[in-house]
Amino acid sequence: MPLHDRIIPYLERVGLYHLARLNSEWFWLDEPLVSAFVERWRPETHTFHLPFGECTVTLQDVAFQLGLPVDGEAVSGCLGEFETYMEGGRPAWEWFEDLFGERPPPNKVKQMTVHFTWFRDRFRVLPVDASEETVRIYTRAYIMMMLSTQLFGDKSANRVHIRWLPFVANLDDMGRYSWGSAALAWLYRCMCRVANRNVTNLTGPLQLLQSWIFWRFPSLRPEGFEAFSFPLASRWSAYLPPNDGKEQRVIRYRLALDRLTACDVSFIAVRVFIFASLSKCD
């Protein structure tokens, strides 16, 4: 989805602007690499078990990889019967119509989700003469799509859940939430589900995991991606992994993980970036 200039101030206010900047440069997922790491995930400790010890994605990683806020109120709510917790007990689809000006056609609705294509086609181009209220509507749609696909995606991969209505209803209050904490918790949950159940499709903010792998394990990162800015995941925006020989690549990644030592883990890059950021503030 294009990032319209007029919705940027709202995205900055809610703490999702840096994630939105990645939206137009979202890099491709290296499935064999991610799969090799997830095999070493242990739900009991929420860590990857590697030959030299344990390590995991932290809130600091989320803040610098995706530029999400990690302070503030918890993003919480009922995922199943969230409608009963809505303000005033108003039916969800009536609230949806109030916030977006219309309801999606029945063939684009499934339970409490809307097909992504309806949002994309309906809110793709912001009218030149749009009123401020129209800009707010388009901002809500952009945020709904971003949360449902980039941060909190599920196995459907093409649906927007309307459980985000209570958050986008008041854009001025969205900035008080810790979206980074919620994204990290969702990544943990998705990896735990794969480890504990007979689940084959891994979902969640996997670009966060992949960017973390590239930054923390230099021997596993692709060559030729030296330039970077904030957020750190932007470094891999043009990365395109090979699309063939996936089984053999998984095996090679497994062997590479078996050979890792503590000396192969890098903490320097993030520290240097933090120092550079602080220097600009002085």
PDB file of C-alpha atoms in Angstrom:
ATOM      1  CA  MET A   1       0.000   0.000   0.000  1.00  0.00           C
ATOM      2  CA  PRO A   2       1.310   3.483  -0.836  1.00  0.00           C
ATOM      3  CA  LEU A   3       2.204   5.693   2.092  1.00  0.00           C
ATOM      4  CA  HIS A   4       0.309   8.950   1.535  1.00  0.00           C
ATOM      5  CA  ASP A   5       1.935  12.096   2.899  1.00  0.00           C
ATOM      6  CA  ARG A   6      -1.225  13.211   4.695  1.00  0.00           C
ATOM      7  CA  ILE A   7      -1.470  10.076   6.840  1.00  0.00           C
ATOM      8  CA  ILE A   8       2.162  10.210   7.978  1.00  0.00           C
ATOM      9  CA  PRO A   9       1.493  12.617  10.900  1.00  0.00           C
ATOM     10  CA  TYR A  10      -1.102  10.206  12.271  1.00  0.00           C
ATOM     11  CA  LEU A  11       1.276   7.242  11.924  1.00  0.00           C
ATOM     12  CA  GLU A  12       3.983   9.192  13.755  1.00  0.00           C
ATOM     13  CA  ARG A  13       1.517   9.968  16.517  1.00  0.00           C
ATOM     14  CA  VAL A  14       0.527   6.321  17.028  1.00  0.00           C
ATOM     15  CA  GLY A  15       4.138   5.040  16.913  1.00  0.00           C
ATOM     16  CA  LEU A  16       3.831   3.034  13.685  1.00  0.00           C
ATOM     17  CA  TYR A  17       5.515   5.350  11.191  1.00  0.00           C
ATOM     18  CA  HIS A  18       8.828   3.463  11.045  1.00  0.00           C
ATOM     19  CA  LEU A  19       7.002   0.194  10.451  1.00  0.00           C
ATOM     20  CA  ALA A  20       5.024   1.916   7.690  1.00  0.00           C
ATOM     21  CA  ARG A  21       8.292   3.009   6.058  1.00  0.00           C
ATOM     22  CA  LEU A  22       9.328  -0.633   5.906  1.00  0.00           C
ATOM     23  CA  ASN A  23       5.983  -1.460   4.312  1.00  0.00           C
ATOM     24  CA  SER A  24       7.137  -0.318   0.866  1.00  0.00           C
ATOM     25  CA  GLU A  25      10.477  -2.146   1.240  1.00  0.00           C
ATOM     26  CA  TRP A  26       9.422  -5.313   3.078  1.00  0.00           C
ATOM     27  CA  PHE A  27      12.095  -7.885   2.238  1.00  0.00           C
ATOM     28  CA  TRP A  28      11.415 -11.482   1.260  1.00  0.00           C
ATOM     29  CA  LEU A  29      11.548 -14.247   3.823  1.00  0.00           C
ATOM     30  CA  ASP A  30      14.335 -16.827   3.653  1.00  0.00           C
ATOM     31  CA  GLU A  31      12.189 -19.788   4.688  1.00  0.00           C
ATOM     32  CA  PRO A  32      15.002 -22.381   5.055  1.00  0.00           C
ATOM     33  CA  LEU A  33      16.973 -20.040   7.335  1.00  0.00           C
ATOM     34  CA  VAL A  34      13.977 -19.222   9.531  1.00  0.00           C
ATOM     35  CA  SER A  35      12.938 -22.880   9.665  1.00  0.00           C
ATOM     36  CA  ALA A  36      16.405 -23.964  10.828  1.00  0.00           C
ATOM     37  CA  PHE A  37      16.230 -21.475  13.696  1.00  0.00           C
ATOM     38  CA  VAL A  38      12.664 -22.322  14.683  1.00  0.00           C
ATOM     39  CA  GLU A  39      13.690 -25.970  15.028  1.00  0.00           C
ATOM     40  CA  ARG A  40      15.897 -24.852  17.907  1.00  0.00           C
ATOM     41  CA  TRP A  41      13.165 -22.870  19.663  1.00  0.00           C
ATOM     42  CA  ARG A  42      12.283 -24.064  23.159  1.00  0.00           C
ATOM     43  CA  PRO A  43       8.856 -22.953  24.492  1.00  0.00           C
ATOM     44  CA  GLU A  44       9.871 -23.566  28.112  1.00  0.00           C
ATOM     45  CA  THR A  45      12.442 -20.767  28.014  1.00  0.00           C
ATOM     46  CA  HIS A  46      11.407 -18.775  24.918  1.00  0.00           C
ATOM     47  CA  THR A  47      14.957 -19.072  23.621  1.00  0.00           C
ATOM     48  CA  PHE A  48      16.882 -20.668  20.773  1.00  0.00           C
ATOM     49  CA  HIS A  49      19.136 -23.472  21.953  1.00  0.00           C
ATOM     50  CA  LEU A  50      22.460 -23.209  20.126  1.00  0.00           C
ATOM     51  CA  PRO A  51      25.785 -25.027  20.657  1.00  0.00           C
ATOM     52  CA  PHE A  52      27.245 -22.208  22.782  1.00  0.00           C
ATOM     53  CA  GLY A  53      24.121 -21.548  24.861  1.00  0.00           C
ATOM     54  CA  GLU A  54      20.764 -19.795  24.551  1.00  0.00           C
ATOM     55  CA  CYS A  55      19.720 -16.552  22.880  1.00  0.00           C
ATOM     56  CA  THR A  56      16.494 -14.856  21.860  1.00  0.00           C
ATOM     57  CA  VAL A  57      14.888 -11.792  20.308  1.00  0.00           C
ATOM     58  CA  THR A  58      14.450  -9.054  22.918  1.00  0.00           C
ATOM     59  CA  LEU A  59      12.484  -5.826  23.240  1.00  0.00           C
ATOM     60  CA  GLN A  60      15.622  -3.882  22.329  1.00  0.00           C
ATOM     61  CA  ASP A  61      15.763  -5.831  19.077  1.00  0.00           C
ATOM     62  CA  VAL A  62      12.141  -5.008  18.310  1.00  0.00           C
ATOM     63  CA  ALA A  63      12.701  -1.320  19.003  1.00  0.00           C
ATOM     64  CA  PHE A  64      15.711  -1.064  16.708  1.00  0.00           C
ATOM     65  CA  GLN A  65      14.815  -3.616  14.032  1.00  0.00           C
ATOM     66  CA  LEU A  66      11.268  -2.329  13.422  1.00  0.00           C
ATOM     67  CA  GLY A  67      11.241   1.040  15.186  1.00  0.00           C
ATOM     68  CA  LEU A  68       8.240   0.128  17.322  1.00  0.00           C
ATOM     69  CA  PRO A  69       7.537   1.647  20.761  1.00  0.00           C
ATOM     70  CA  VAL A  70       8.223  -0.781  23.618  1.00  0.00           C
ATOM     71  CA  ASP A  71       6.944   1.405  26.457  1.00  0.00           C
ATOM     72  CA  GLY A  72       3.331   2.070  27.332  1.00  0.00           C
ATOM     73  CA  GLU A  73       0.127   0.151  27.949  1.00  0.00           C
ATOM     74  CA  ALA A  74      -0.304  -3.478  26.977  1.00  0.00           C
ATOM     75  CA  VAL A  75      -2.120  -4.307  23.759  1.00  0.00           C
ATOM     76  CA  SER A  76      -4.778  -6.660  25.077  1.00  0.00           C
ATOM     77  CA  GLY A  77      -8.291  -7.879  24.453  1.00  0.00           C
ATOM     78  CA  CYS A  78     -10.383 -10.946  23.724  1.00  0.00           C
ATOM     79  CA  LEU A  79      -9.604 -12.481  20.336  1.00  0.00           C
ATOM     80  CA  GLY A  80     -12.587 -14.804  20.186  1.00  0.00           C
ATOM     81  CA  GLU A  81     -15.599 -12.918  21.509  1.00  0.00           C
ATOM     82  CA  PHE A  82     -14.078  -9.447  21.475  1.00  0.00           C
ATOM     83  CA  GLU A  83     -17.362  -8.000  20.248  1.00  0.00           C
ATOM     84  CA  THR A  84     -18.915  -8.412  23.701  1.00  0.00           C
ATOM     85  CA  TYR A  85     -16.204  -6.167  25.163  1.00  0.00           C
ATOM     86  CA  MET A  86     -16.864  -3.269  22.820  1.00  0.00           C
ATOM     87  CA  GLU A  87     -17.879   0.101  24.125  1.00  0.00           C
ATOM     88  CA  GLY A  88     -21.598   0.215  24.869  1.00  0.00           C
ATOM     89  CA  GLY A  89     -22.115  -3.289  23.500  1.00  0.00           C
ATOM     90  CA  ARG A  90     -22.508  -1.903  19.966  1.00  0.00           C
ATOM     91  CA  PRO A  91     -22.469  -4.565  17.198  1.00  0.00           C
ATOM     92  CA  ALA A  92     -19.035  -4.782  15.601  1.00  0.00           C
ATOM     93  CA  TRP A  93     -20.148  -4.201  12.034  1.00  0.00           C
ATOM     94  CA  GLU A  94     -22.115  -1.095  12.969  1.00  0.00           C
ATOM     95  CA  TRP A  95     -18.981   0.282  14.566  1.00  0.00           C
ATOM     96  CA  PHE A  96     -17.020  -0.697  11.448  1.00  0.00           C
ATOM     97  CA  GLU A  97     -19.429   1.280   9.272  1.00  0.00           C
ATOM     98  CA  ASP A  98     -19.127   4.328  11.544  1.00  0.00           C
ATOM     99  CA  LEU A  99     -15.322   4.253  11.326  1.00  0.00           C
ATOM    100  CA  PHE A 100     -14.934   3.500   7.611  1.00  0.00           C
ATOM    101  CA  GLY A 101     -18.079   4.976   6.123  1.00  0.00           C
ATOM    102  CA  GLU A 102     -19.337   1.697   4.656  1.00  0.00           C
ATOM    103  CA  ARG A 103     -19.432  -2.038   5.134  1.00  0.00           C
ATOM    104  CA  PRO A 104     -17.564  -4.502   2.926  1.00  0.00           C
ATOM    105  CA  PRO A 105     -19.729  -6.676   0.645  1.00  0.00           C
ATOM    106  CA  PRO A 106     -20.805 -10.039   2.126  1.00  0.00           C
ATOM    107  CA  ASN A 107     -18.521 -12.019  -0.216  1.00  0.00           C
ATOM    108  CA  LYS A 108     -15.494 -10.209   1.287  1.00  0.00           C
ATOM    109  CA  VAL A 109     -16.436 -11.020   4.897  1.00  0.00           C
ATOM    110  CA  LYS A 110     -15.693 -14.219   6.794  1.00  0.00           C
ATOM    111  CA  GLN A 111     -16.712 -14.277  10.445  1.00  0.00           C
ATOM    112  CA  MET A 112     -14.832 -11.327  11.982  1.00  0.00           C
ATOM    113  CA  THR A 113     -12.389 -10.765   9.121  1.00  0.00           C
ATOM    114  CA  VAL A 114     -12.411  -8.821   5.863  1.00  0.00           C
ATOM    115  CA  HIS A 115     -10.500  -9.941   2.779  1.00  0.00           C
ATOM    116  CA  PHE A 116      -7.327  -7.924   2.347  1.00  0.00           C
ATOM    117  CA  THR A 117      -8.132  -7.127  -1.292  1.00  0.00           C
ATOM    118  CA  TRP A 118     -11.219  -5.142  -0.279  1.00  0.00           C
ATOM    119  CA  PHE A 119      -9.171  -2.871   1.983  1.00  0.00           C
ATOM    120  CA  ARG A 120      -6.410  -2.565  -0.618  1.00  0.00           C
ATOM    121  CA  ASP A 121      -8.733  -1.698  -3.502  1.00  0.00           C
ATOM    122  CA  ARG A 122     -11.043   0.562  -1.513  1.00  0.00           C
ATOM    123  CA  PHE A 123      -8.379   2.616   0.299  1.00  0.00           C
ATOM    124  CA  ARG A 124      -5.431   2.482  -2.085  1.00  0.00           C
ATOM    125  CA  VAL A 125      -5.659   6.012  -3.500  1.00  0.00           C
ATOM    126  CA  LEU A 126      -6.377   8.927  -1.188  1.00  0.00           C
ATOM    127  CA  PRO A 127      -8.426  11.593  -3.026  1.00  0.00           C
ATOM    128  CA  VAL A 128      -6.503  14.801  -3.667  1.00  0.00           C
ATOM    129  CA  ASP A 129      -9.253  16.915  -2.118  1.00  0.00           C
ATOM    130  CA  ALA A 130      -9.852  14.567   0.829  1.00  0.00           C
ATOM    131  CA  SER A 131     -11.211  16.133   4.000  1.00  0.00           C
ATOM    132  CA  GLU A 132      -9.444  15.588   7.308  1.00  0.00           C
ATOM    133  CA  GLU A 133     -12.059  13.022   8.314  1.00  0.00           C
ATOM    134  CA  THR A 134     -11.429  11.112   5.078  1.00  0.00           C
ATOM    135  CA  VAL A 135      -7.699  11.159   5.836  1.00  0.00           C
ATOM    136  CA  ARG A 136      -8.439   9.643   9.239  1.00  0.00           C
ATOM    137  CA  ILE A 137     -10.519   6.906   7.601  1.00  0.00           C
ATOM    138  CA  TYR A 138      -7.688   6.046   5.219  1.00  0.00           C
ATOM    139  CA  THR A 139      -5.251   6.072   8.145  1.00  0.00           C
ATOM    140  CA  ARG A 140      -7.424   3.588  10.038  1.00  0.00           C
ATOM    141  CA  ALA A 141      -7.546   1.322   6.983  1.00  0.00           C
ATOM    142  CA  TYR A 142      -3.770   1.518   6.530  1.00  0.00           C
ATOM    143  CA  ILE A 143      -3.167   0.641  10.176  1.00  0.00           C
ATOM    144  CA  MET A 144      -5.676  -2.235  10.095  1.00  0.00           C
ATOM    145  CA  MET A 145      -3.905  -3.757   7.085  1.00  0.00           C
ATOM    146  CA  MET A 146      -0.442  -3.208   8.538  1.00  0.00           C
ATOM    147  CA  LEU A 147      -1.262  -4.786  11.893  1.00  0.00           C
ATOM    148  CA  SER A 148      -3.011  -7.777  10.312  1.00  0.00           C
ATOM    149  CA  THR A 149      -0.291  -8.569   7.763  1.00  0.00           C
ATOM    150  CA  GLN A 150       3.069  -7.272   9.014  1.00  0.00           C
ATOM    151  CA  LEU A 151       2.852  -7.717  12.780  1.00  0.00           C
ATOM    152  CA  PHE A 152       0.011 -10.033  13.747  1.00  0.00           C
ATOM    153  CA  GLY A 153      -0.556 -12.127  10.649  1.00  0.00           C
ATOM    154  CA  ASP A 154      -2.177 -15.528  10.950  1.00  0.00           C
ATOM    155  CA  LYS A 155      -2.203 -18.579   8.694  1.00  0.00           C
ATOM    156  CA  SER A 156      -4.822 -17.076   6.372  1.00  0.00           C
ATOM    157  CA  ALA A 157      -2.258 -14.427   5.340  1.00  0.00           C
ATOM    158  CA  ASN A 158      -4.864 -12.454   3.398  1.00  0.00           C
ATOM    159  CA  ARG A 159      -7.447 -11.318   5.928  1.00  0.00           C
ATOM    160  CA  VAL A 160      -7.814  -8.243   8.094  1.00  0.00           C
ATOM    161  CA  HIS A 161      -9.308  -8.951  11.522  1.00  0.00           C
ATOM    162  CA  ILE A 162     -11.646  -6.309  12.895  1.00  0.00           C
ATOM    163  CA  ARG A 163     -10.433  -6.878  16.447  1.00  0.00           C
ATOM    164  CA  TRP A 164      -8.338  -3.755  15.867  1.00  0.00           C
ATOM    165  CA  LEU A 165     -11.446  -1.536  15.777  1.00  0.00           C
ATOM    166  CA  PRO A 166     -11.161  -0.478  19.451  1.00  0.00           C
ATOM    167  CA  PHE A 167      -7.612   0.764  18.768  1.00  0.00           C
ATOM    168  CA  VAL A 168      -8.134   2.621  15.474  1.00  0.00           C
ATOM    169  CA  ALA A 169     -11.384   4.169  16.709  1.00  0.00           C
ATOM    170  CA  ASN A 170      -9.372   6.833  18.534  1.00  0.00           C
ATOM    171  CA  LEU A 171      -6.140   7.530  16.684  1.00  0.00           C
ATOM    172  CA  ASP A 172      -5.086  10.077  19.284  1.00  0.00           C
ATOM    173  CA  ASP A 173      -4.889   7.332  21.939  1.00  0.00           C
ATOM    174  CA  MET A 174      -3.086   4.662  19.905  1.00  0.00           C
ATOM    175  CA  GLY A 175       0.313   6.095  20.752  1.00  0.00           C
ATOM    176  CA  ARG A 176       0.031   5.071  24.379  1.00  0.00           C
ATOM    177  CA  TYR A 177       0.343   1.349  23.572  1.00  0.00           C
ATOM    178  CA  SER A 178       3.475  -0.795  23.513  1.00  0.00           C
ATOM    179  CA  TRP A 179       3.195  -2.220  19.994  1.00  0.00           C
ATOM    180  CA  GLY A 180       6.716  -3.595  20.175  1.00  0.00           C
ATOM    181  CA  SER A 181       5.898  -5.726  23.218  1.00  0.00           C
ATOM    182  CA  ALA A 182       2.785  -7.076  21.512  1.00  0.00           C
ATOM    183  CA  ALA A 183       4.715  -7.931  18.345  1.00  0.00           C
ATOM    184  CA  LEU A 184       7.397  -9.774  20.323  1.00  0.00           C
ATOM    185  CA  ALA A 185       4.776 -11.690  22.319  1.00  0.00           C
ATOM    186  CA  TRP A 186       3.025 -12.676  19.090  1.00  0.00           C
ATOM    187  CA  LEU A 187       6.305 -13.893  17.574  1.00  0.00           C
ATOM    188  CA  TYR A 188       6.968 -15.999  20.688  1.00  0.00           C
ATOM    189  CA  ARG A 189       3.444 -17.402  20.585  1.00  0.00           C
ATOM    190  CA  CYS A 190       3.656 -18.346  16.907  1.00  0.00           C
ATOM    191  CA  MET A 191       6.977 -20.140  17.377  1.00  0.00           C
ATOM    192  CA  CYS A 192       5.684 -21.948  20.466  1.00  0.00           C
ATOM    193  CA  ARG A 193       2.658 -23.194  18.526  1.00  0.00           C
ATOM    194  CA  VAL A 194       4.908 -24.694  15.868  1.00  0.00           C
ATOM    195  CA  ALA A 195       7.095 -26.309  18.531  1.00  0.00           C
ATOM    196  CA  ASN A 196       4.217 -27.733  20.581  1.00  0.00           C
ATOM    197  CA  ARG A 197       1.697 -28.788  17.966  1.00  0.00           C
ATOM    198  CA  ASN A 198       1.483 -30.384  14.564  1.00  0.00           C
ATOM    199  CA  VAL A 199       1.585 -26.978  12.856  1.00  0.00           C
ATOM    200  CA  THR A 200       3.472 -26.650   9.586  1.00  0.00           C
ATOM    201  CA  ASN A 201       2.835 -23.020   8.629  1.00  0.00           C
ATOM    202  CA  LEU A 202       4.766 -20.539  10.717  1.00  0.00           C
ATOM    203  CA  THR A 203       3.199 -17.096  10.921  1.00  0.00           C
ATOM    204  CA  GLY A 204       3.824 -13.856  12.777  1.00  0.00           C
ATOM    205  CA  PRO A 205       6.360 -11.027  12.327  1.00  0.00           C
ATOM    206  CA  LEU A 206       8.944 -13.301  10.721  1.00  0.00           C
ATOM    207  CA  GLN A 207      10.801 -10.428   9.046  1.00  0.00           C
ATOM    208  CA  LEU A 208      11.636  -9.295  12.576  1.00  0.00           C
ATOM    209  CA  LEU A 209      13.132 -12.713  13.283  1.00  0.00           C
ATOM    210  CA  GLN A 210      15.045 -12.811  10.004  1.00  0.00           C
ATOM    211  CA  SER A 211      16.466  -9.317  10.428  1.00  0.00           C
ATOM    212  CA  TRP A 212      17.533 -10.248  13.966  1.00  0.00           C
ATOM    213  CA  ILE A 213      19.310 -13.334  12.596  1.00  0.00           C
ATOM    214  CA  PHE A 214      21.172 -11.305   9.975  1.00  0.00           C
ATOM    215  CA  TRP A 215      22.298  -8.684  12.493  1.00  0.00           C
ATOM    216  CA  ARG A 216      23.261 -11.066  15.284  1.00  0.00           C
ATOM    217  CA  PHE A 217      24.919 -13.790  13.169  1.00  0.00           C
ATOM    218  CA  PRO A 218      27.163 -12.182  10.508  1.00  0.00           C
ATOM    219  CA  SER A 219      28.156 -15.553   9.042  1.00  0.00           C
ATOM    220  CA  LEU A 220      24.529 -16.156   8.047  1.00  0.00           C
ATOM    221  CA  ARG A 221      23.751 -12.772   6.511  1.00  0.00           C
ATOM    222  CA  PRO A 222      23.767 -12.145   2.747  1.00  0.00           C
ATOM    223  CA  GLU A 223      26.630 -10.212   1.207  1.00  0.00           C
ATOM    224  CA  GLY A 224      26.366  -6.756  -0.280  1.00  0.00           C
ATOM    225  CA  PHE A 225      24.010  -5.124   2.218  1.00  0.00           C
ATOM    226  CA  GLU A 226      26.237  -2.687   4.057  1.00  0.00           C
ATOM    227  CA  ALA A 227      24.211   0.544   4.015  1.00  0.00           C
ATOM    228  CA  PHE A 228      21.490   0.919   6.625  1.00  0.00           C
ATOM    229  CA  SER A 229      19.384   3.461   8.454  1.00  0.00           C
ATOM    230  CA  PHE A 230      16.682   3.401  11.091  1.00  0.00           C
ATOM    231  CA  PRO A 231      14.921   1.038  11.577  1.00  0.00           C
ATOM    232  CA  LEU A 232      17.638  -1.569  11.175  1.00  0.00           C
ATOM    233  CA  ALA A 233      15.462  -3.997   9.198  1.00  0.00           C
ATOM    234  CA  SER A 234      15.609  -1.523   6.296  1.00  0.00           C
ATOM    235  CA  ARG A 235      19.115  -2.836   5.603  1.00  0.00           C
ATOM    236  CA  TRP A 236      17.678  -5.943   3.935  1.00  0.00           C
ATOM    237  CA  SER A 237      14.940  -4.213   1.904  1.00  0.00           C
ATOM    238  CA  ALA A 238      16.321  -5.460  -1.430  1.00  0.00           C
ATOM    239  CA  TYR A 239      17.122  -8.973  -0.204  1.00  0.00           C
ATOM    240  CA  LEU A 240      15.741 -11.751  -2.395  1.00  0.00           C
ATOM    241  CA  PRO A 241      16.624 -15.299  -1.255  1.00  0.00           C
ATOM    242  CA  PRO A 242      17.026 -18.144  -3.745  1.00  0.00           C
ATOM    243  CA  ASN A 243      13.776 -19.912  -4.526  1.00  0.00           C
ATOM    244  CA  ASP A 244      15.147 -23.351  -5.366  1.00  0.00           C
ATOM    245  CA  GLY A 245      16.802 -26.187  -3.470  1.00  0.00           C
ATOM    246  CA  LYS A 246      15.015 -25.344  -0.214  1.00  0.00           C
ATOM    247  CA  GLU A 247      15.527 -28.776   1.359  1.00  0.00           C
ATOM    248  CA  GLN A 248      19.272 -28.687   0.742  1.00  0.00           C
ATOM    249  CA  ARG A 249      19.483 -25.133   2.051  1.00  0.00           C
ATOM    250  CA  VAL A 250      17.728 -26.143   5.278  1.00  0.00           C
ATOM    251  CA  ILE A 251      20.329 -28.858   5.749  1.00  0.00           C
ATOM    252  CA  ARG A 252      23.169 -26.398   5.138  1.00  0.00           C
ATOM    253  CA  TYR A 253      21.709 -23.949   7.650  1.00  0.00           C
ATOM    254  CA  ARG A 254      21.357 -26.724  10.233  1.00  0.00           C
ATOM    255  CA  LEU A 255      25.027 -27.597   9.820  1.00  0.00           C
ATOM    256  CA  ALA A 256      25.986 -23.927  10.049  1.00  0.00           C
ATOM    257  CA  LEU A 257      24.069 -23.584  13.328  1.00  0.00           C
ATOM    258  CA  ASP A 258      25.790 -26.680  14.702  1.00  0.00           C
ATOM    259  CA  ARG A 259      29.155 -25.011  14.118  1.00  0.00           C
ATOM    260  CA  LEU A 260      28.315 -21.664  15.734  1.00  0.00           C
ATOM    261  CA  THR A 261      30.346 -20.443  18.702  1.00  0.00           C
ATOM    262  CA  ALA A 262      29.877 -17.476  21.017  1.00  0.00           C
ATOM    263  CA  CYS A 263      32.399 -15.576  18.881  1.00  0.00           C
ATOM    264  CA  ASP A 264      29.994 -15.773  15.932  1.00  0.00           C
ATOM    265  CA  VAL A 265      27.364 -13.639  17.695  1.00  0.00           C
ATOM    266  CA  SER A 266      27.522  -9.899  17.072  1.00  0.00           C
ATOM    267  CA  PHE A 267      26.308  -7.228  19.466  1.00  0.00           C
ATOM    268  CA  ILE A 268      28.452  -4.455  18.001  1.00  0.00           C
ATOM    269  CA  ALA A 269      26.135  -3.253  15.239  1.00  0.00           C
ATOM    270  CA  VAL A 270      23.262  -2.291  17.519  1.00  0.00           C
ATOM    271  CA  ARG A 271      25.593  -0.643  20.041  1.00  0.00           C
ATOM    272  CA  VAL A 272      27.221   1.436  17.314  1.00  0.00           C
ATOM    273  CA  PHE A 273      23.818   2.530  16.048  1.00  0.00           C
ATOM    274  CA  ILE A 274      22.677   3.501  19.552  1.00  0.00           C
ATOM    275  CA  PHE A 275      25.860   5.528  20.066  1.00  0.00           C
ATOM    276  CA  ALA A 276      25.395   7.295  16.717  1.00  0.00           C
ATOM    277  CA  SER A 277      21.783   8.124  17.596  1.00  0.00           C
ATOM    278  CA  LEU A 278      22.764   9.541  20.970  1.00  0.00           C
ATOM    279  CA  SER A 279      25.516  11.612  19.380  1.00  0.00           C
ATOM    280  CA  LYS A 280      22.967  13.291  17.103  1.00  0.00           C
ATOM    281  CA  CYS A 281      20.925  14.270  20.138  1.00  0.00           C
ATOM    282  CA  ASP A 282      23.810  16.085  21.860  1.00  0.00           C
TER     283      ASP A 282
END
